[in-house]
Amino acid sequence: MKVVLAKNLGFCFGVKRAINIAEEFKNTPTLGPLIHNKKEIDRLQEDFGVGVIDSAELALEESSVIVRTHGIERDKRELLKKRGVEIIDATCPYVTKPQKICEDMSKEGYQIVIFGDIEHPEVKGVMSYSKSTPIVIGSVEELESLEFDQKVALVSQTTKKISNFLKIADHLVKRCSEVRVFNTICNATAQNQDAARELAKESDVVIVVGGKNSSNTKQLLTICKEYTDAYLVEDESEIEKDWFRGKGSCGISAGASTPDWIISKIVKKIEGYQF
Amino acid sequence: MKVVLAKNLGFCFGVKRAINIAEEFKNTPTLGPLIHNKKEIDRLQEDFGVGVIDSAELALEESSVIVRTHGIERDKRELLKKRGVEIIDATCPYVTKPQKICEDMSKEGYQIVIFGDIEHPEVKGVMSYSKSTPIVIGSVEELESLEFDQKVALVSQTTKKISNFLKIADHLVKRCSEVRVFNTICNATAQNQDAARELAKESDVVIVVGGKNSSNTKQLLTICKEYTDAYLVEDESEIEKDWFRGKGSCGISAGASTPDWIISKIVKKIEGYQF
C-alpha cells in the first residue's frame, strides 16, 4: 500500500520544547499530562521517570513539578510557589501569550472574550489570568445569545480555526466601539491543517495519528473528512486492514503532540499491506 | 405620481449641530464648505452671512472661523490658534473620535490604518492626527499589495460600508499579532443605508437627494441601483419627467447633508406628475 506523509505534521515547537524539558528534569512529575498523547507520556514515565500528578494538592507534596504545555491556572501556580514547590515551566510560549494578554487587558478594563473550549486545560489556564469574568465562546453559533461591553479584547485558544475566529471578530466589531483582536492561533496548527487539507484532496484514505483528547488532532480529522475517508488512531494497534481495501493511496497526518516513533510504526504497518 | 419617503433620510446629528452653530455665529466664515450640500451652504450665506473660505491662509485674516463638519488638519488648526484666530468648532463628534484615536494609537506605537478616501476632507483631517504616516485604504482590492506592521489600529471614515470595513479587519487579523479595531462608522449613515435598501426593493424608481461630492449620498445611490432605477439630484430642477413614465411608485432617499426644504420641493414636484 502506497503511503504519503503530509508536508507538515506532528510535533510543534512547544511540544518539542516540553519534551526536552521533561527529559532534562528526569524523575520530576508533571501536573496533568504534559501533552495530549498517552503513548509519549508512557515513554517519558518509563525512560525518564516523569510521572503525572492529577491535582495541585498532590503536587504540594513534591519538591518540584513540571507545568504542562497547556499551562496552569493562576491560583494553582501561586499556591505551589507559596508552598515552596519549584515550578519547572513547560507551558508553550504561544499559550503564555494569551494568558498575559488576558491579565493586561482585563487590568485596563477591557471585557475578555476567549474563543475556545471551556473544558480544555489551556482555556482554563488562560481564563484564570483575567481580573474580570471572561466570556468563553465555544462556537460561532453561541454569539447571537451573548451580550458584550463596548470595549472588548479577543484572544483564541491556540488550536482553533482562523475562519471561525474571524467570524467572532466581525460580530464584535459590529457591536462594540473598540475590539482589540489578538490573533493567538498557533502557526504550527495552521500549517498542519493546511497540509492535511492538501493531502486529503489527493488521498483515497487518510490516517490522522494523535491523542483522542487532543484539540488540534480532532480538527485535523474534521478537515480530512471533508475531502475523503479518514480515521483517527492513537497507535498502530488500532489500524484495520479493511480501511484500505480498494484504495489507491493512503495519506498520513498527525497532531502536534504525536511523536515520530508512533508515526513510523503506522507507516510501516500500512506499507506492508498487500491486496 | 405616488411618492414614498425612506424611513430614515436626510440630516444627521452632526449636520444639524453644525447648522445650528453656523446660524448662531452669523457672519462668521467656514473654512471649506460646512457640509456637502451647495444649496444649504447658499442659504446660510444669504440668510446668515456665513460665507466659505477656501484656505487656512485666507482664514488668518479673520477674527474667527467655523471648522466644517468634516474637521480640519491638525497643523492648520494649530496655525489658526497660534495666530489668534478664534476657532468655532463644528466638527462632527463622530469625526473627532477617529482623530483622537489616531493621535493616541500612533503615540502608543501602533501603525494607523484608515479605511477611507484619501482625498476626502474628513480623511485628510483624521490622517493629520497620526504621529506616524498612516496607511489609507480606499477599497478592499488594495489590501493584497500592502504590508502591515505587527501592531495596527484600524479606524474608518464615518460614511463607509460596514461590510467592507469587516473585510479589511479580517485581512489585518490574519496578518498581524494585534489589531485594535475601532468601529467609527456613523450609525446615522448605516440607518440611512438600511432604509434606502428597503425602499429601493419596493420602488419602481428612487430619487436620491444630496450633494454630488457627498460620500454618504453616493453610497446611497450605489445601494439603490442594486435594486431598481435610481438617480442622484441636488435639487428639483434636475428632475426629469421621463424617469417616472410607466412607473408605479417613486421612493425618496437623501444624504445626511440634505435639508428638508430641498426634499419637500422634490416631493411636491414628483407628486404633481400625471401620466
XYZ file of C-alpha atoms in Angstrom:
550
model
C 0.000 0.000 0.000
C 1.362 3.429 -1.002
C 1.717 5.876 1.892
C 2.200 9.673 1.592
C 3.032 11.908 4.584
C 1.536 15.389 4.941
C 4.061 18.169 4.243
C 3.641 19.376 7.826
C 2.702 17.000 10.593
C 3.426 16.017 14.164
C 5.435 17.738 16.901
C 5.232 21.506 17.080
C 7.793 23.820 18.676
C 6.002 23.906 22.055
C 5.732 20.118 22.328
C 9.389 19.540 21.351
C 10.421 22.118 23.933
C 8.279 20.495 26.650
C 9.660 17.022 25.973
C 13.228 18.345 26.120
C 12.417 19.907 29.492
C 10.861 16.671 30.802
C 13.839 14.593 29.648
C 16.222 17.092 31.280
C 14.369 17.187 34.621
C 14.017 13.423 34.901
C 12.085 11.931 37.831
C 10.071 15.174 38.171
C 6.305 14.740 37.887
C 4.098 16.839 35.593
C 0.878 18.403 36.845
C -1.627 16.867 34.421
C -0.368 15.152 31.248
C 2.498 17.132 29.668
C 0.970 16.788 26.182
C -2.181 15.145 24.811
C -0.504 11.884 23.774
C -0.738 8.946 26.108
C 1.952 6.871 24.371
C 4.544 9.614 24.661
C 3.553 10.204 28.311
C 4.117 6.480 28.953
C 7.549 6.680 27.292
C 8.563 9.641 29.474
C 7.437 7.692 32.565
C 9.320 4.524 31.611
C 12.521 6.058 30.233
C 12.833 9.204 32.366
C 10.721 8.576 35.462
C 8.475 11.535 34.608
C 5.081 10.655 36.118
C 1.769 12.504 36.096
C 0.120 14.115 39.141
C -3.584 14.829 38.828
C -4.127 17.721 41.247
C -2.334 20.766 42.625
C -2.996 19.431 46.155
C -0.941 16.297 45.437
C 1.765 18.449 43.811
C 2.228 20.255 47.153
C 3.928 17.113 48.457
C 6.625 17.322 45.755
C 9.796 19.438 45.840
C 9.397 20.352 42.163
C 6.782 19.920 39.447
C 6.663 20.395 35.677
C 3.842 22.589 34.310
C 2.339 21.041 31.167
C 2.334 22.645 27.665
C -1.272 23.810 28.168
C -0.324 25.888 31.204
C -1.859 26.044 34.641
C -4.425 28.215 36.412
C -3.009 31.287 38.051
C -4.189 30.419 41.594
C -2.661 26.940 41.405
C 0.660 28.383 40.259
C 0.586 30.841 43.150
C -0.308 28.149 45.676
C 2.633 25.998 44.554
C 5.045 28.938 44.707
C 3.815 29.944 48.150
C 4.357 26.433 49.470
C 7.895 26.372 48.083
C 7.300 23.837 45.310
C 9.758 24.565 42.483
C 7.931 25.144 39.197
C 9.576 23.920 36.002
C 7.578 25.654 33.339
C 6.902 23.743 30.121
C 3.931 25.966 29.217
C 4.083 26.577 25.456
C 5.161 30.218 24.880
C 2.217 30.528 22.496
C -0.060 29.752 25.458
C 1.737 32.107 27.837
C 0.935 34.912 25.355
C -2.910 34.835 25.665
C -2.521 34.390 29.465
C -0.514 37.629 29.615
C -2.936 39.409 27.247
C -5.923 38.464 29.445
C -4.132 39.738 32.518
C -3.108 43.069 30.948
C -6.328 43.764 29.054
C -8.602 42.986 31.996
C -6.452 45.320 34.138
C -7.051 48.027 31.528
C -10.810 47.481 31.807
C -11.462 45.516 28.624
C -14.001 42.699 28.741
C -12.126 39.481 27.884
C -13.555 37.230 25.158
C -11.887 33.852 24.571
C -12.629 31.631 21.580
C -12.087 28.110 22.911
C -13.425 25.041 24.695
C -14.227 25.977 28.280
C -13.265 22.486 29.497
C -9.848 22.455 27.804
C -6.897 22.904 30.219
C -5.329 25.599 28.027
C -8.543 27.669 28.141
C -8.986 27.144 31.882
C -5.464 28.482 32.365
C -5.973 31.482 30.072
C -9.324 32.330 31.741
C -7.729 32.353 35.179
C -5.493 35.291 34.240
C -8.424 37.656 33.624
C -9.201 40.026 36.503
C -12.880 40.065 35.431
C -15.003 37.071 34.432
C -14.219 36.318 30.769
C -16.734 35.258 28.127
C -15.729 31.933 26.560
C -17.185 31.225 23.115
C -17.119 27.578 22.069
C -18.689 28.053 18.645
C -19.841 30.813 16.306
C -23.468 29.744 16.905
C -23.297 30.930 20.532
C -22.666 34.560 19.520
C -26.255 35.676 18.992
C -27.295 34.909 22.562
C -24.419 36.841 24.150
C -24.111 40.476 25.165
C -20.823 42.342 25.172
C -19.346 45.510 26.663
C -18.322 48.419 24.426
C -14.602 47.692 24.878
C -13.524 44.075 24.463
C -10.283 42.158 23.940
C -10.458 38.931 21.926
C -7.990 36.019 22.093
C -8.175 32.436 20.838
C -7.235 29.003 22.061
C -4.049 28.319 20.067
C -5.529 25.361 18.155
C -8.729 26.936 16.797
C -9.604 27.511 13.123
C -8.855 31.060 11.938
C -12.043 31.266 9.817
C -14.219 30.894 12.925
C -12.042 33.310 14.881
C -12.638 35.949 12.162
C -16.418 35.392 12.338
C -16.308 36.135 16.053
C -14.139 39.222 15.496
C -16.598 40.516 12.851
C -19.536 40.042 15.197
C -17.771 42.004 17.947
C -16.653 44.836 15.625
C -20.282 45.343 14.577
C -21.442 45.589 18.203
C -18.602 47.210 20.147
C -16.868 50.557 19.810
C -13.411 49.050 20.282
C -12.259 45.486 19.745
C -8.646 44.535 20.425
C -8.097 41.415 18.374
C -5.077 39.310 19.318
C -4.515 36.518 16.831
C -3.148 33.892 19.232
C -3.775 30.949 16.925
C -0.550 28.985 16.646
C 1.133 28.925 13.263
C 2.075 25.241 13.519
C -1.605 24.398 13.945
C -2.494 26.344 10.798
C 0.368 24.745 8.831
C -0.588 21.196 9.894
C -4.212 21.974 8.944
C -3.281 23.348 5.517
C -1.044 20.344 4.815
C -3.738 17.888 5.952
C -6.258 19.559 3.634
C -3.936 19.301 0.608
C -3.142 15.673 1.433
C -6.801 14.707 1.905
C -7.685 16.123 -1.521
C -5.207 13.716 -3.163
C -5.677 10.619 -0.972
C -8.233 7.796 -1.043
C -7.984 7.483 2.731
C -6.194 9.479 5.456
C -4.993 8.242 8.846
C -4.772 11.017 11.431
C -2.445 9.991 14.261
C -2.885 11.592 17.658
C -4.488 11.629 21.088
C -8.272 11.388 21.194
C -8.378 14.240 23.730
C -6.145 16.461 21.575
C -7.947 19.547 20.243
C -5.665 20.043 17.248
C -5.802 16.340 16.292
C -9.620 16.390 16.263
C -9.569 19.432 13.983
C -7.248 17.604 11.557
C -9.724 14.718 11.410
C -12.629 17.097 10.733
C -10.730 18.772 7.901
C -9.687 15.456 6.275
C -13.233 14.067 6.460
C -14.421 16.988 4.314
C -12.461 15.518 1.403
C -12.028 11.764 1.852
C -12.348 8.774 4.228
C -10.388 9.491 7.397
C -9.703 7.700 10.683
C -8.197 8.848 13.983
C -5.843 6.397 15.705
C -3.571 6.668 18.731
C -1.182 3.918 17.595
C -0.702 1.115 15.032
C -2.752 -1.402 17.032
C -5.951 0.465 16.106
C -5.350 0.221 12.356
C -7.772 -2.100 10.475
C -6.755 -3.619 7.154
C -10.275 -3.298 5.745
C -9.995 0.523 5.691
C -7.513 0.270 2.801
C -9.199 -2.374 0.643
C -9.758 -0.992 -2.874
C -7.915 2.262 -2.111
C -5.035 3.565 -4.228
C -3.130 5.746 -1.770
C -3.105 6.460 1.958
C -2.198 9.873 3.447
C -0.831 10.341 6.970
C -1.390 13.414 9.120
C -0.580 13.764 12.825
C -1.411 16.112 15.680
C 1.125 18.448 17.252
C 1.661 16.077 20.169
C 2.249 12.911 18.124
C 5.852 11.611 18.260
C 7.672 10.461 15.138
C 8.197 6.967 16.515
C 4.433 6.308 16.576
C 4.038 7.716 13.039
C 6.896 5.453 11.787
C 5.286 2.296 13.193
C 1.992 3.184 11.500
C 3.627 3.899 8.147
C 5.478 0.582 8.287
C 2.279 -1.351 9.074
C 0.245 0.245 6.264
C 3.073 -0.089 3.711
C 3.104 -3.805 4.491
C -0.483 -4.313 3.399
C -0.935 -6.198 0.109
C -4.283 -6.706 -1.597
C -47.290 60.054 -9.044
C -47.102 58.210 -5.706
C -44.071 59.148 -3.575
C -42.748 57.203 -0.547
C -40.035 58.566 1.770
C -37.324 56.286 3.217
C -37.852 55.588 6.932
C -34.537 57.279 7.668
C -33.205 60.025 5.437
C -31.536 63.413 5.409
C -29.869 65.404 8.159
C -27.854 63.514 10.719
C -26.986 64.670 14.226
C -23.613 66.144 13.191
C -25.083 68.171 10.317
C -27.967 69.527 12.420
C -25.475 70.539 15.100
C -23.192 72.271 12.566
C -26.051 74.248 11.027
C -27.202 75.371 14.473
C -23.656 76.571 15.172
C -23.448 78.424 11.841
C -26.822 80.101 12.399
C -25.743 81.115 15.909
C -22.364 82.550 14.846
C -23.792 84.522 11.938
C -21.418 86.448 9.641
C -18.568 84.049 10.553
C -16.986 82.261 7.585
C -16.449 78.494 7.427
C -13.107 77.016 6.321
C -14.235 74.899 3.369
C -17.944 74.144 2.893
C -19.625 73.377 6.246
C -21.437 70.337 4.777
C -21.533 68.717 1.337
C -24.670 70.473 0.158
C -24.288 73.539 -2.007
C -27.925 74.655 -1.690
C -27.791 74.691 2.105
C -24.414 76.499 2.000
C -26.032 79.146 -0.241
C -28.919 79.504 2.235
C -26.511 80.024 5.159
C -24.668 82.666 3.125
C -27.835 84.527 2.142
C -29.775 84.304 5.418
C -26.941 84.338 7.987
C -23.943 85.827 6.200
C -21.956 82.634 6.685
C -19.519 82.526 3.752
C -16.917 79.958 2.729
C -13.147 80.500 2.848
C -11.072 78.130 0.751
C -7.721 78.097 2.519
C -6.239 78.357 6.005
C -4.043 81.218 4.757
C -7.108 83.312 3.935
C -8.667 82.363 7.290
C -5.707 84.017 9.035
C -7.172 87.369 8.067
C -10.387 86.638 10.012
C -11.007 87.142 13.727
C -12.941 83.875 13.928
C -13.672 80.926 11.666
C -16.050 77.948 11.760
C -14.476 74.490 11.274
C -16.622 72.324 8.976
C -18.341 69.032 9.973
C -15.540 67.046 8.295
C -12.919 68.576 10.580
C -9.610 70.195 9.753
C -5.970 69.097 9.567
C -4.100 69.358 12.829
C -1.395 71.738 11.540
C -3.992 74.137 10.126
C -5.859 74.180 13.435
C -2.604 74.924 15.256
C -1.655 77.671 12.823
C -5.014 79.398 13.306
C -4.773 79.131 17.088
C -1.214 80.460 17.107
C -2.239 83.460 15.059
C -5.112 84.230 17.412
C -7.967 83.279 15.077
C -10.895 82.092 17.196
C -11.978 78.588 16.166
C -15.678 77.758 16.322
C -15.666 74.009 16.038
C -18.495 72.386 14.062
C -16.512 69.166 13.532
C -18.944 66.266 13.912
C -18.185 64.498 17.228
C -18.161 61.222 15.285
C -15.247 62.630 13.261
C -13.389 63.967 16.301
C -13.374 60.385 17.634
C -11.173 58.802 14.895
C -8.918 61.904 15.007
C -8.319 61.299 18.721
C -7.859 57.541 18.193
C -5.197 58.160 15.521
C -3.368 60.544 17.810
C -3.420 58.201 20.830
C -2.720 54.959 18.976
C 0.180 56.357 16.947
C 1.676 57.699 20.208
C 1.439 54.158 21.611
C 3.364 52.843 18.594
C 0.511 51.288 16.614
C 0.571 51.619 12.826
C -2.544 53.567 11.812
C -4.781 52.109 9.095
C -7.688 54.234 7.841
C -10.463 52.896 5.620
C -11.487 55.915 3.550
C -10.995 58.128 0.504
C -7.604 59.788 0.763
C -8.910 62.922 -0.993
C -11.919 63.376 1.304
C -11.549 66.287 3.791
C -12.637 64.082 6.718
C -9.888 61.551 5.940
C -7.263 64.262 5.426
C -8.142 65.605 8.861
C -8.059 62.176 10.545
C -4.713 61.324 8.857
C -3.127 64.511 10.147
C -3.554 63.407 13.764
C -1.327 60.347 13.362
C 2.258 60.794 14.616
C 3.451 58.257 12.016
C 2.426 58.062 8.351
C -0.917 56.229 8.221
C -1.960 53.702 5.581
C -5.186 54.784 3.860
C -7.180 52.014 2.182
C -9.686 53.189 -0.404
C -11.040 49.762 -1.319
C -10.767 46.124 -0.261
C -8.938 45.368 -3.538
C -5.911 47.411 -2.414
C -5.232 45.117 0.556
C -3.178 42.446 -1.192
C -0.478 44.885 -2.316
C 0.041 46.391 1.158
C 2.339 45.379 4.000
C 1.498 45.987 7.633
C 3.283 46.133 10.983
C 2.563 43.533 13.675
C 0.565 46.006 15.789
C -2.017 48.095 13.954
C -5.018 50.270 14.847
C -7.871 50.421 12.342
C -10.445 53.224 12.002
C -12.937 54.083 9.281
C -14.209 57.176 7.547
C -17.627 57.647 9.206
C -19.600 57.110 5.983
C -18.118 53.795 4.800
C -19.958 50.474 4.433
C -19.510 48.154 7.446
C -19.219 45.021 5.264
C -16.068 46.372 3.605
C -14.687 47.558 6.943
C -15.011 43.987 8.273
C -13.176 42.585 5.235
C -10.265 44.898 5.995
C -10.324 43.950 9.692
C -10.265 40.226 8.778
C -7.295 40.726 6.477
C -5.358 42.509 9.214
C -6.218 39.940 11.921
C -4.803 37.198 9.697
C -1.525 39.072 9.205
C -0.881 40.989 12.424
C -0.430 39.852 16.002
C -2.638 42.631 17.396
C -5.331 44.635 15.638
C -7.211 47.337 17.537
C -10.425 47.749 15.614
C -12.363 50.954 16.277
C -15.743 50.904 14.582
C -16.024 54.608 13.773
C -18.726 54.185 11.136
C -21.547 56.561 11.987
C -24.851 54.992 12.963
C -26.925 57.536 11.018
C -25.071 56.501 7.850
C -25.891 52.844 8.467
C -29.551 53.646 9.249
C -29.973 55.781 6.094
C -28.375 52.969 4.057
C -30.624 50.279 5.533
C -33.726 52.403 4.937
C -32.664 53.195 1.343
C -32.183 49.476 0.660
C -35.653 48.592 1.972
C -37.219 51.414 -0.013
C -35.404 50.516 -3.252
C -36.678 46.927 -3.017
C -40.282 48.200 -3.075
C -39.946 51.125 -5.509
C -40.003 51.303 -9.315
C -37.617 54.259 -9.188
C -35.700 56.015 -6.410
C -34.525 59.641 -6.289
C -31.501 60.129 -4.033
C -31.218 63.769 -2.988
C -27.837 65.127 -2.000
C -24.550 66.770 -2.942
C -22.605 65.170 -5.776
C -19.413 65.436 -3.693
C -21.062 63.841 -0.639
C -19.592 60.425 0.228
C -22.671 59.143 2.046
C -25.024 60.314 -0.729
C -23.011 58.453 -3.371
C -23.194 55.267 -1.264
C -26.998 55.618 -1.060
C -27.159 55.826 -4.863
C -24.971 52.710 -5.233
C -27.183 50.761 -2.838
C -30.451 51.813 -4.538
C -29.101 50.974 -8.005
C -28.611 47.363 -6.857
C -32.384 47.012 -6.663
C -34.061 49.481 -9.012
C -33.631 52.551 -11.252
C -32.106 55.368 -9.220
C -30.997 58.955 -9.880
C -28.926 61.412 -7.840
C -30.121 65.041 -7.875
C -29.056 68.125 -5.939
C -32.424 69.890 -6.278
C -35.807 69.752 -8.032
C -34.506 71.485 -11.179
C -32.585 68.335 -12.140
C -35.660 66.077 -12.070
C -36.802 64.804 -15.490
C -40.407 63.724 -16.010
C -39.376 60.877 -18.322
C -37.763 58.971 -15.407
C -41.238 58.274 -13.989
C -43.113 57.273 -17.131
C -44.617 53.812 -16.728
C -43.539 53.574 -13.078
C -45.938 52.791 -10.231
C -44.161 54.304 -7.215
C -41.212 56.581 -6.529
C -39.022 56.309 -3.403
C -37.051 59.227 -1.951
C -33.793 58.878 -0.052
C -31.443 61.699 0.940
C -27.871 62.110 2.155
C -27.010 63.228 5.679
C -26.349 66.776 4.494
C -29.598 67.254 2.554
C -32.020 69.736 4.172
C -35.726 69.012 4.491
C -36.695 72.039 2.422
C -34.978 70.614 -0.672
C -36.604 67.204 -0.112
C -40.043 68.858 0.219
C -39.703 70.689 -3.089
C -38.742 67.467 -4.841
C -41.634 65.509 -3.335
C -44.068 68.211 -4.399
C -42.744 68.240 -7.974
C -42.898 64.446 -8.399
C -46.338 64.171 -6.762
C -47.560 66.669 -9.342
C -46.689 64.430 -12.295
C -49.645 62.877 -14.092
C -49.352 60.316 -16.872
